[in-house]
Coordinates of C-alpha atoms and ligand atoms in Angstrom, one line a residue:
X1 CA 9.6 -30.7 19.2
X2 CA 7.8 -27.9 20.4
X3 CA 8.6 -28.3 24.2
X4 CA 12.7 -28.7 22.8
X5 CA 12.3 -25.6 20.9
X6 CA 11.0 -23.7 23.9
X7 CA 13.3 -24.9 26.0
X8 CA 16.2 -24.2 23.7
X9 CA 14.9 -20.4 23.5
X10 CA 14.4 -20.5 27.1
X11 CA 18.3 -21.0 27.0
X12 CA 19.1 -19.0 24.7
X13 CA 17.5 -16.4 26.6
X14 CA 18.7 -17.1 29.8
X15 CA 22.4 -16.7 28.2
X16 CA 21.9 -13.6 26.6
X17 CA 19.9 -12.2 30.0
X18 CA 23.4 -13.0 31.8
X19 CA 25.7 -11.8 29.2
X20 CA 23.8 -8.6 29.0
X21 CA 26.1 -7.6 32.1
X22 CA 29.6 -8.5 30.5
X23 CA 31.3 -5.3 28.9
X24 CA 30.1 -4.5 25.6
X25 CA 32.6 -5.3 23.3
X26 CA 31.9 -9.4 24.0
X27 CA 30.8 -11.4 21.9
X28 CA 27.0 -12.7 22.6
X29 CA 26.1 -15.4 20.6
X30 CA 23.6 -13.4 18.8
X31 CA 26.1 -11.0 17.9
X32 CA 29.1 -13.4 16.7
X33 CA 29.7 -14.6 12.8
X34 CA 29.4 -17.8 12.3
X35 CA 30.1 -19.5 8.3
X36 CA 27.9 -22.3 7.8
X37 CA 28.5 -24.8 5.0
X38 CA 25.2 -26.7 3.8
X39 CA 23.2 -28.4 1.4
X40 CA 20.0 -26.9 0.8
X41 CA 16.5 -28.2 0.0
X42 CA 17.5 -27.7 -3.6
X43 CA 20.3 -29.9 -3.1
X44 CA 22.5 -26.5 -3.8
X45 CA 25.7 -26.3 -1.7
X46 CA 25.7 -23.0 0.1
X47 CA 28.9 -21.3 2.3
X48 CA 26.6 -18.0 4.4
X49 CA 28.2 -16.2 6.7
X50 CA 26.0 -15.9 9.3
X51 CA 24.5 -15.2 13.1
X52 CA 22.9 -18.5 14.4
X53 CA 19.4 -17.5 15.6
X54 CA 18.4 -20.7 17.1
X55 CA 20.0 -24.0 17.8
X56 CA 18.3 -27.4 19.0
X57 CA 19.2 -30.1 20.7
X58 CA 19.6 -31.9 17.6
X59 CA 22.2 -29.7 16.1
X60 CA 19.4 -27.8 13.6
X61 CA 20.2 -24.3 13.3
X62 CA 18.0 -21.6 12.5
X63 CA 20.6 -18.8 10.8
X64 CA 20.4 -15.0 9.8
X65 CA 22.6 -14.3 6.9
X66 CA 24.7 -11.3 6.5
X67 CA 21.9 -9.9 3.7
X68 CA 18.9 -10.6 6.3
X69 CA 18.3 -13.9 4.9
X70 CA 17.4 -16.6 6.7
X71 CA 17.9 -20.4 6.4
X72 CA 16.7 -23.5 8.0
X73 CA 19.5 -26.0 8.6
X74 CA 19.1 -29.6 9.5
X75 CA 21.9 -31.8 11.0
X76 CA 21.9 -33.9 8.0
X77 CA 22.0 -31.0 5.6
X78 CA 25.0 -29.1 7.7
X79 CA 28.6 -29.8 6.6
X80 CA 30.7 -27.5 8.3
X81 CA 30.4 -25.4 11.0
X82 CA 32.9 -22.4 11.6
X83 CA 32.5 -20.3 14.8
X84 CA 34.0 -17.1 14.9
X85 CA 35.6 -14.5 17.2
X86 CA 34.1 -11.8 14.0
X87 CA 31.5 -9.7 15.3
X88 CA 28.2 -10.3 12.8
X89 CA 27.5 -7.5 10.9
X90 CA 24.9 -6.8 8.1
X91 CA 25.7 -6.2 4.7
X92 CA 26.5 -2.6 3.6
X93 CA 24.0 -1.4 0.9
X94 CA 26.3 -1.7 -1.9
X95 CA 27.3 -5.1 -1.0
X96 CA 23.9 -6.4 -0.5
X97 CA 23.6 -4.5 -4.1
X98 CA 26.1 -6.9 -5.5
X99 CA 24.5 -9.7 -4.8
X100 CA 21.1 -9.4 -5.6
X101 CA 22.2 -8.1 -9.0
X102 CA 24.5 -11.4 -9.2
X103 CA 21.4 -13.7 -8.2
X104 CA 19.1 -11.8 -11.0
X105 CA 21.8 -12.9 -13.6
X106 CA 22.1 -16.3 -11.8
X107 CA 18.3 -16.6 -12.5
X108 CA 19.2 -16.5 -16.3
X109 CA 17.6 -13.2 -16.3
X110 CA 20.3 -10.9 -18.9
X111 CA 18.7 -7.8 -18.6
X112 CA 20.9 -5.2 -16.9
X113 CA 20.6 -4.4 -13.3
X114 CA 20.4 -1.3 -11.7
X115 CA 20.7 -0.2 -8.4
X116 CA 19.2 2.4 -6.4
X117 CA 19.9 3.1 -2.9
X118 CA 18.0 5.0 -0.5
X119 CA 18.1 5.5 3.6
X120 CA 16.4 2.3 4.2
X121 CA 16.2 0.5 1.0
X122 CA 18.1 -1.3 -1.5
X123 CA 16.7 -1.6 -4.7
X124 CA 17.8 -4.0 -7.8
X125 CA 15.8 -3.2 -11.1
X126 CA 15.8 -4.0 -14.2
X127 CA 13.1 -1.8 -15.3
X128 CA 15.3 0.9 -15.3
X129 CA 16.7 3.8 -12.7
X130 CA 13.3 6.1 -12.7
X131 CA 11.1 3.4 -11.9
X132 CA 13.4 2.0 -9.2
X133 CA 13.5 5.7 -7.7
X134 CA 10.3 6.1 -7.9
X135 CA 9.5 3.0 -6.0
X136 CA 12.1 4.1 -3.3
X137 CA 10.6 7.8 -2.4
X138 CA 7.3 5.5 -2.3
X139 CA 8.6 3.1 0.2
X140 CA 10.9 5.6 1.8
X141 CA 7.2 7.7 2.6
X142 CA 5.5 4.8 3.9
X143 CA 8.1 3.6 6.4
X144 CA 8.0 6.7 8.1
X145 CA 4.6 6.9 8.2
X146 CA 4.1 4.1 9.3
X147 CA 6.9 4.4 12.1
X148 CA 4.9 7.9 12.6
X149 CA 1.7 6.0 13.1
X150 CA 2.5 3.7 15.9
X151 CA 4.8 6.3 17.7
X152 CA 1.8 8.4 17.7
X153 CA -0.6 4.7 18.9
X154 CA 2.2 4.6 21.8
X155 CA 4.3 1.5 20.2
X156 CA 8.1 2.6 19.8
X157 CA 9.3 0.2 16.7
X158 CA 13.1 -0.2 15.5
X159 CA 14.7 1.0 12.5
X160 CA 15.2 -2.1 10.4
X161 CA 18.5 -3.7 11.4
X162 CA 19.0 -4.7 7.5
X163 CA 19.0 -2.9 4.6
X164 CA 15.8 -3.4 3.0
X165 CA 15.7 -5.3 -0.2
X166 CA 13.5 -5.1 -2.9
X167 CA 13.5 -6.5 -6.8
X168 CA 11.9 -4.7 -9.3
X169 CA 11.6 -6.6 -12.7
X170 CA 11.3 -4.7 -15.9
X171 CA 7.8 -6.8 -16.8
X172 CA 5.0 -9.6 -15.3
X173 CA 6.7 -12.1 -17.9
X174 CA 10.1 -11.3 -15.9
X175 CA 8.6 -11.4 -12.7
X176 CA 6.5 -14.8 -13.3
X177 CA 10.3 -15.8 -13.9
X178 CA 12.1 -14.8 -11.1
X179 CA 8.7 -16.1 -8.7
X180 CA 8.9 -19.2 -10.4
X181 CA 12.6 -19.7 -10.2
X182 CA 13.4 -18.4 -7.3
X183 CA 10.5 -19.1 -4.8
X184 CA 7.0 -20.8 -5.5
X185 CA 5.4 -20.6 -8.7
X186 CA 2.0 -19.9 -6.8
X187 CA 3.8 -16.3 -5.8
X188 CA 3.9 -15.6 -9.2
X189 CA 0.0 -15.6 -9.4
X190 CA 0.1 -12.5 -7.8
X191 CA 1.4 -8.9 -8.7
X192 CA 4.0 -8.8 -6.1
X193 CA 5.0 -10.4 -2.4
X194 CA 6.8 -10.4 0.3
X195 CA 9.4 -13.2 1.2
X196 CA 10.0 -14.2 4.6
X197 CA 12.5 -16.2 4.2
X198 CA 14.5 -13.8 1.8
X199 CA 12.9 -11.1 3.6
X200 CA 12.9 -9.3 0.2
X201 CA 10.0 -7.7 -1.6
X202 CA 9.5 -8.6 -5.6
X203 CA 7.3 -6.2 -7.8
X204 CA 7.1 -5.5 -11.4
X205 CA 6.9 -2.2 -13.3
X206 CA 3.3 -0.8 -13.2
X207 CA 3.6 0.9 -15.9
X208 CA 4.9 -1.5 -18.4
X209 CA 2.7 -2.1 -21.2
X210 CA 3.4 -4.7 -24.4
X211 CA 2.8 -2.0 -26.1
X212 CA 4.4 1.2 -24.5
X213 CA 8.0 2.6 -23.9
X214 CA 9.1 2.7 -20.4
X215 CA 8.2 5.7 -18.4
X216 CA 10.8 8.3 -18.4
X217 CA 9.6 11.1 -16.1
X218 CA 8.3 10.6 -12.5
X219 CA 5.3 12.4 -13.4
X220 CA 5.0 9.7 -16.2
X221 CA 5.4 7.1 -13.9
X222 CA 2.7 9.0 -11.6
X223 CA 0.1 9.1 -14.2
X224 CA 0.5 5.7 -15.6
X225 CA 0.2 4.0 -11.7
X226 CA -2.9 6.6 -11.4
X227 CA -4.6 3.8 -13.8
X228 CA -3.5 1.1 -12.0
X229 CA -5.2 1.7 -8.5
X230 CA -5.0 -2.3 -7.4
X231 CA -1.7 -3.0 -8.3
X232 CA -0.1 0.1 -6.4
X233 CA -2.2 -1.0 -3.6
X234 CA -0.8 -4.7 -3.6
X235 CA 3.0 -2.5 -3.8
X236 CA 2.3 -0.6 -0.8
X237 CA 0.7 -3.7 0.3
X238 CA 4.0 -5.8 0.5
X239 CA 6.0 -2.9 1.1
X240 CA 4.3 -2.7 4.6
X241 CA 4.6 -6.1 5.6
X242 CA 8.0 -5.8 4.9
X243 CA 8.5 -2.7 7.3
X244 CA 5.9 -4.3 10.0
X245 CA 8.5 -7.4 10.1
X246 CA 11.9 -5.0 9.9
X247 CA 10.7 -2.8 12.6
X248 CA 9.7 -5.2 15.4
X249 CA 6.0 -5.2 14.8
X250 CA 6.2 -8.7 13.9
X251 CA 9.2 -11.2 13.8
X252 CA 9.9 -13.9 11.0
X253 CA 9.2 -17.1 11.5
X254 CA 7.3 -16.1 14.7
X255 CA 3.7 -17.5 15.3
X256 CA 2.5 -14.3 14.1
X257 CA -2.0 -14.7 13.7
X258 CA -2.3 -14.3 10.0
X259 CA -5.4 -12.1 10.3
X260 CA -2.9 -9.9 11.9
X261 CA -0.1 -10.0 9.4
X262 CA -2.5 -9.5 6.5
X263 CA -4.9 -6.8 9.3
X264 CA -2.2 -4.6 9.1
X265 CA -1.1 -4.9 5.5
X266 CA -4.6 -4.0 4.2
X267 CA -5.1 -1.0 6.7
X268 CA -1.8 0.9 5.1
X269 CA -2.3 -0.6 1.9
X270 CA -4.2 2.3 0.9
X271 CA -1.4 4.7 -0.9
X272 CA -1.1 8.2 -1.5
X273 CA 0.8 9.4 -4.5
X274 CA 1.1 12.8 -4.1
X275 CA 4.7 13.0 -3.1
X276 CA 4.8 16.8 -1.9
X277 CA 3.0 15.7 1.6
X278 CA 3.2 13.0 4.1
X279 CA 1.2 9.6 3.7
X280 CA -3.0 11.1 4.2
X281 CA -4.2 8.0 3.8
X282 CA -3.6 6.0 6.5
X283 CA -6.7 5.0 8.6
X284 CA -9.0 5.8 5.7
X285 CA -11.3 3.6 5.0
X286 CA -10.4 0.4 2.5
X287 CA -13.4 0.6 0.1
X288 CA -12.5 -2.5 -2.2
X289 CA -11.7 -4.4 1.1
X290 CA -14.6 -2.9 2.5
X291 CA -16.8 -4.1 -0.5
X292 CA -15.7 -7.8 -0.2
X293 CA -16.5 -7.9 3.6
X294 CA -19.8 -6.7 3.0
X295 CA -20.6 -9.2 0.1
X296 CA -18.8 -12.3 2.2
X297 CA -20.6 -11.4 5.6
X298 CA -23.7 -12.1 3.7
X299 CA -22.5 -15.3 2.2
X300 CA -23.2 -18.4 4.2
X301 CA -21.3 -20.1 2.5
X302 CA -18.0 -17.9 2.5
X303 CA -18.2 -16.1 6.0
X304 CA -16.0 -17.1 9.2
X305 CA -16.6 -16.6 12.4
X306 CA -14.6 -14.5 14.7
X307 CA -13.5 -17.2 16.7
X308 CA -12.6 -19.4 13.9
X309 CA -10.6 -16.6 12.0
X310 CA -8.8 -15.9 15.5
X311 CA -8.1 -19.1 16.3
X312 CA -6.0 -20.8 13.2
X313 CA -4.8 -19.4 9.8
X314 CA -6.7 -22.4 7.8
X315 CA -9.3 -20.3 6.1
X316 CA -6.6 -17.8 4.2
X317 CA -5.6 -21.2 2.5
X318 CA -9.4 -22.8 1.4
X319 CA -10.4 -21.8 -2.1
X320 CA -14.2 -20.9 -0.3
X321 CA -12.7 -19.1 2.5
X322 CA -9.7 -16.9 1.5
X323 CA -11.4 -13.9 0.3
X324 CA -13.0 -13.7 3.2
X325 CA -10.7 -14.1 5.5
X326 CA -8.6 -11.3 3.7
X327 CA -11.9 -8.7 3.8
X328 CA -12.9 -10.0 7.4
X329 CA -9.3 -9.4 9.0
X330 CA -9.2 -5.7 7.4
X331 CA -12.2 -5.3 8.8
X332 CA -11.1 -6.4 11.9
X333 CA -8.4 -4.5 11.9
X334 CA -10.3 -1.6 11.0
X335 CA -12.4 -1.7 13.5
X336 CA -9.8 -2.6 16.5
X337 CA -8.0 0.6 15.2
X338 CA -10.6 3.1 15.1
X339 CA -12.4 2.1 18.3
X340 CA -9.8 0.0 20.3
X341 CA -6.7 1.5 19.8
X342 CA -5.0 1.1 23.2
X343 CA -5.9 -2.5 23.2
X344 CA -4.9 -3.2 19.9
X345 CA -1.0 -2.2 21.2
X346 CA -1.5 -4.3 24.3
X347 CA -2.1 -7.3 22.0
X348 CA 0.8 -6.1 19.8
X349 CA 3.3 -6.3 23.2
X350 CA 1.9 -10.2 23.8
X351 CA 2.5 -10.5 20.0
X352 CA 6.1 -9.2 19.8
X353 CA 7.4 -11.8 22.3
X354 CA 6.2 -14.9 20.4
X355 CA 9.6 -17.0 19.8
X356 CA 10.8 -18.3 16.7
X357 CA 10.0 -21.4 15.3
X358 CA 6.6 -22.1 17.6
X359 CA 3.3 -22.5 16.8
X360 CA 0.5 -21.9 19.2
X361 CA -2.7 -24.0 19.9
X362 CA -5.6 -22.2 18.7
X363 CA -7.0 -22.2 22.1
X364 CA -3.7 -20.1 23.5
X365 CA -4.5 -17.7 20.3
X366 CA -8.0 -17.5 21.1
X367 CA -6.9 -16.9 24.9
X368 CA -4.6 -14.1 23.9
X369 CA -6.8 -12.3 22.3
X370 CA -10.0 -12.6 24.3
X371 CA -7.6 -11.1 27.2
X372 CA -7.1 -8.0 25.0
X373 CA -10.3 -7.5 23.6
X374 CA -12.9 -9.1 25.7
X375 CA -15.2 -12.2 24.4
X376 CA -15.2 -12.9 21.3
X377 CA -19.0 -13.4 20.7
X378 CA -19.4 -10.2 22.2
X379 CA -17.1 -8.5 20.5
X380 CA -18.3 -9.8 17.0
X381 CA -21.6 -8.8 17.3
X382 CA -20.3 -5.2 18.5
X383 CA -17.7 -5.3 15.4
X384 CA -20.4 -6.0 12.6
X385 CA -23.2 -3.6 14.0
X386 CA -20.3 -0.4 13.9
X387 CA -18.8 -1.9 10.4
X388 CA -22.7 -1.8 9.1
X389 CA -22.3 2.5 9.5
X390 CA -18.8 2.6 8.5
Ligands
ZN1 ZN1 -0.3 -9.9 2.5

């Protein structure tokens, strides 16, 4: 499957290298609408208009639907097939409004949508216009720092291509809901994720209480979150793997190295609040990530070792293992950053061309990343003597 799958993007690359010389108004096959009929894993019969990312030899497709989404579709699962001469086209904001307010109330969900649109984002709330605002000048701040950021590191990114979505429910009660319903109940464990498969992000409203009236003024809303210092983090959290995949720093469904993925999320999870200047807090220091890596590097039990947290994604799913695989890749991160910075966005090229749909042997991801940063014994011991004064 994997050797197909490469060979089939080797294709699809070759076709697209060629048609790169053909006037520009032709239709590439990344760039044509397709509408694909299908049953999904839900046994839920689904019409999506659609660009057709991947196709194997056996007829699955990998598609991108107009609102970013994408879907996995297996021969047996696909029922018809239309190609188009359409050009494919993302959805406008207010379209891609439309529907996630209509998927909310398809949920079962009655309370009221609102929408609030800003440059990048689209965002469908039901815990009311202020909140949903207020989320938006948040993420609006962090996308262009964090565009700002790697211009600066000497990594151009994109503009996100899609509108970015995100759901805001009024309550954790609504949100356990919609997790639950929607995608897996283990995502409603926590206080907010990213989907890459919807490529959405789903938060609740900080400041709701049982007990307390929703916040009516942003500097309401700003001293409420103030007492809520890990739950804004795990917003601004999601929020940036949301950019980091929209902008070309990582692709969906890409063998992306989790302790890259999550690296990157922890080092801008740190927010800023003050809305009157830019984003300050990038590159400071993570102390409650910092505070786990110290306790799990002293835990024989819990603590990985470079090579095996390079190597495969395992440990982020062991019970023992995950919290320090979270604390050892910020530290990691961390440390590449600060001392290795031009290396760090060599590894990021190598990264950025990883194909769809392919995983990698731990020895090529061990390989890759030894030809960046050097071996990894070496490096490890170098890594916990500086993270020992910092
Ligand atoms: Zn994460």
């Amino acid at each position: 499957m994997r050797v197909i799958l490469l060979i089939v993007w080797l294709l699809a690359f070759a076709t697209s290298f060629v048609r790169a010389e053909e006037p520009p108004r032709e239709l590439t096959p990344e760039r044509r609408l397709h509408r694909v009929t299908f049953t999904d894993v839900k046994s839920v019969t689904r019409s999506v208009e659609a660009r057709v990312l991947l196709e194997a030899q056996d007829g699955g497709l990998l598609l991108e639907a107009r609102d970013g989404r994408l879907w996995n579709v297996t021969p047996k699962q696909r029922q018809q097939h239309e190609t188009t001469d359409e050009l494919f086209r993302p959805l406008k904001a207010e379209e891609l409004g439309e529907q996630l307010s209509r998927e909310v109330a398809e949920l079962g969900i009655t309370t009221p949508t609102q929408i609030v649109v800003t440059k990048h984002y689209v965002i469908c709330s039901t815990a009311g216009r202020k909140y949903a605002e207020w989320c938006g000048s948040l993420f609006e701040r962090l996308h262009d720092a964090f565009q700002a950021y790697w211009k600066a590191a000497g990594l151009e990114l994109r503009e996100p291509e899609f509108p970015l979505p995100a759901i805001v429910l009024k309550d954790h009660a609504q949100f356990t809901e919609f997790a639950t319903k929607h995608d897996r109940p283990d995502a409603a464990q926590s206080p907010g994720y990213f989907s890459e498969p919807t490529n959405r992000i789903i938060l609740f409203d900080l400041t709701a209480g049982p007990n307390s009236a929703p916040a009516q003024t942003a500097s309401d809303i700003q001293r409420k979150i103030a007492a809520s210092p890990f739950n804004v983090a795990t917003t601004v959290h999601e929020a940036t793997h949301q950019i980091a995949f929209n902008s070309g720093l990582h692709t969906r469904y890409a063998d992306n190295p989790r302790w890259l993925t999550e690296g990157m999320a922890m080092f801008f999870e740190v927010p800023d609040l003050d809305s009157r200047s830019g984003w300050k807090t990038i590159g400071r220091v993570n102390a409650p990530r910092r505070k786990e890596f110290r306790e799990t590097f002293r835990s024989p039990r819990e603590s990985i070792s470079l090579a095996e947290l390079i190597r495969a994604d395992d440990s982020f799913l062991q019970p023992n293992k995950a919290r320090a695989a979270y604390a050892e890749s910020w530290a990691l991160t961390y440390f590449l950053l600060k001392t290795r910075s031009d290396d760090v966005v060599l590894y990021l090229k190598t990264i950025q061309l990883k194909p769809r749909l392919i995983a990698d042997l731990p020895d090529v991801r061990l390989r890759e990343f030894e030809a960046a940063f050097g071996e990894t014994e070496i490096l490890e011991r170098e890594w916990k003597k500086w993270m020992a004064t910092h």
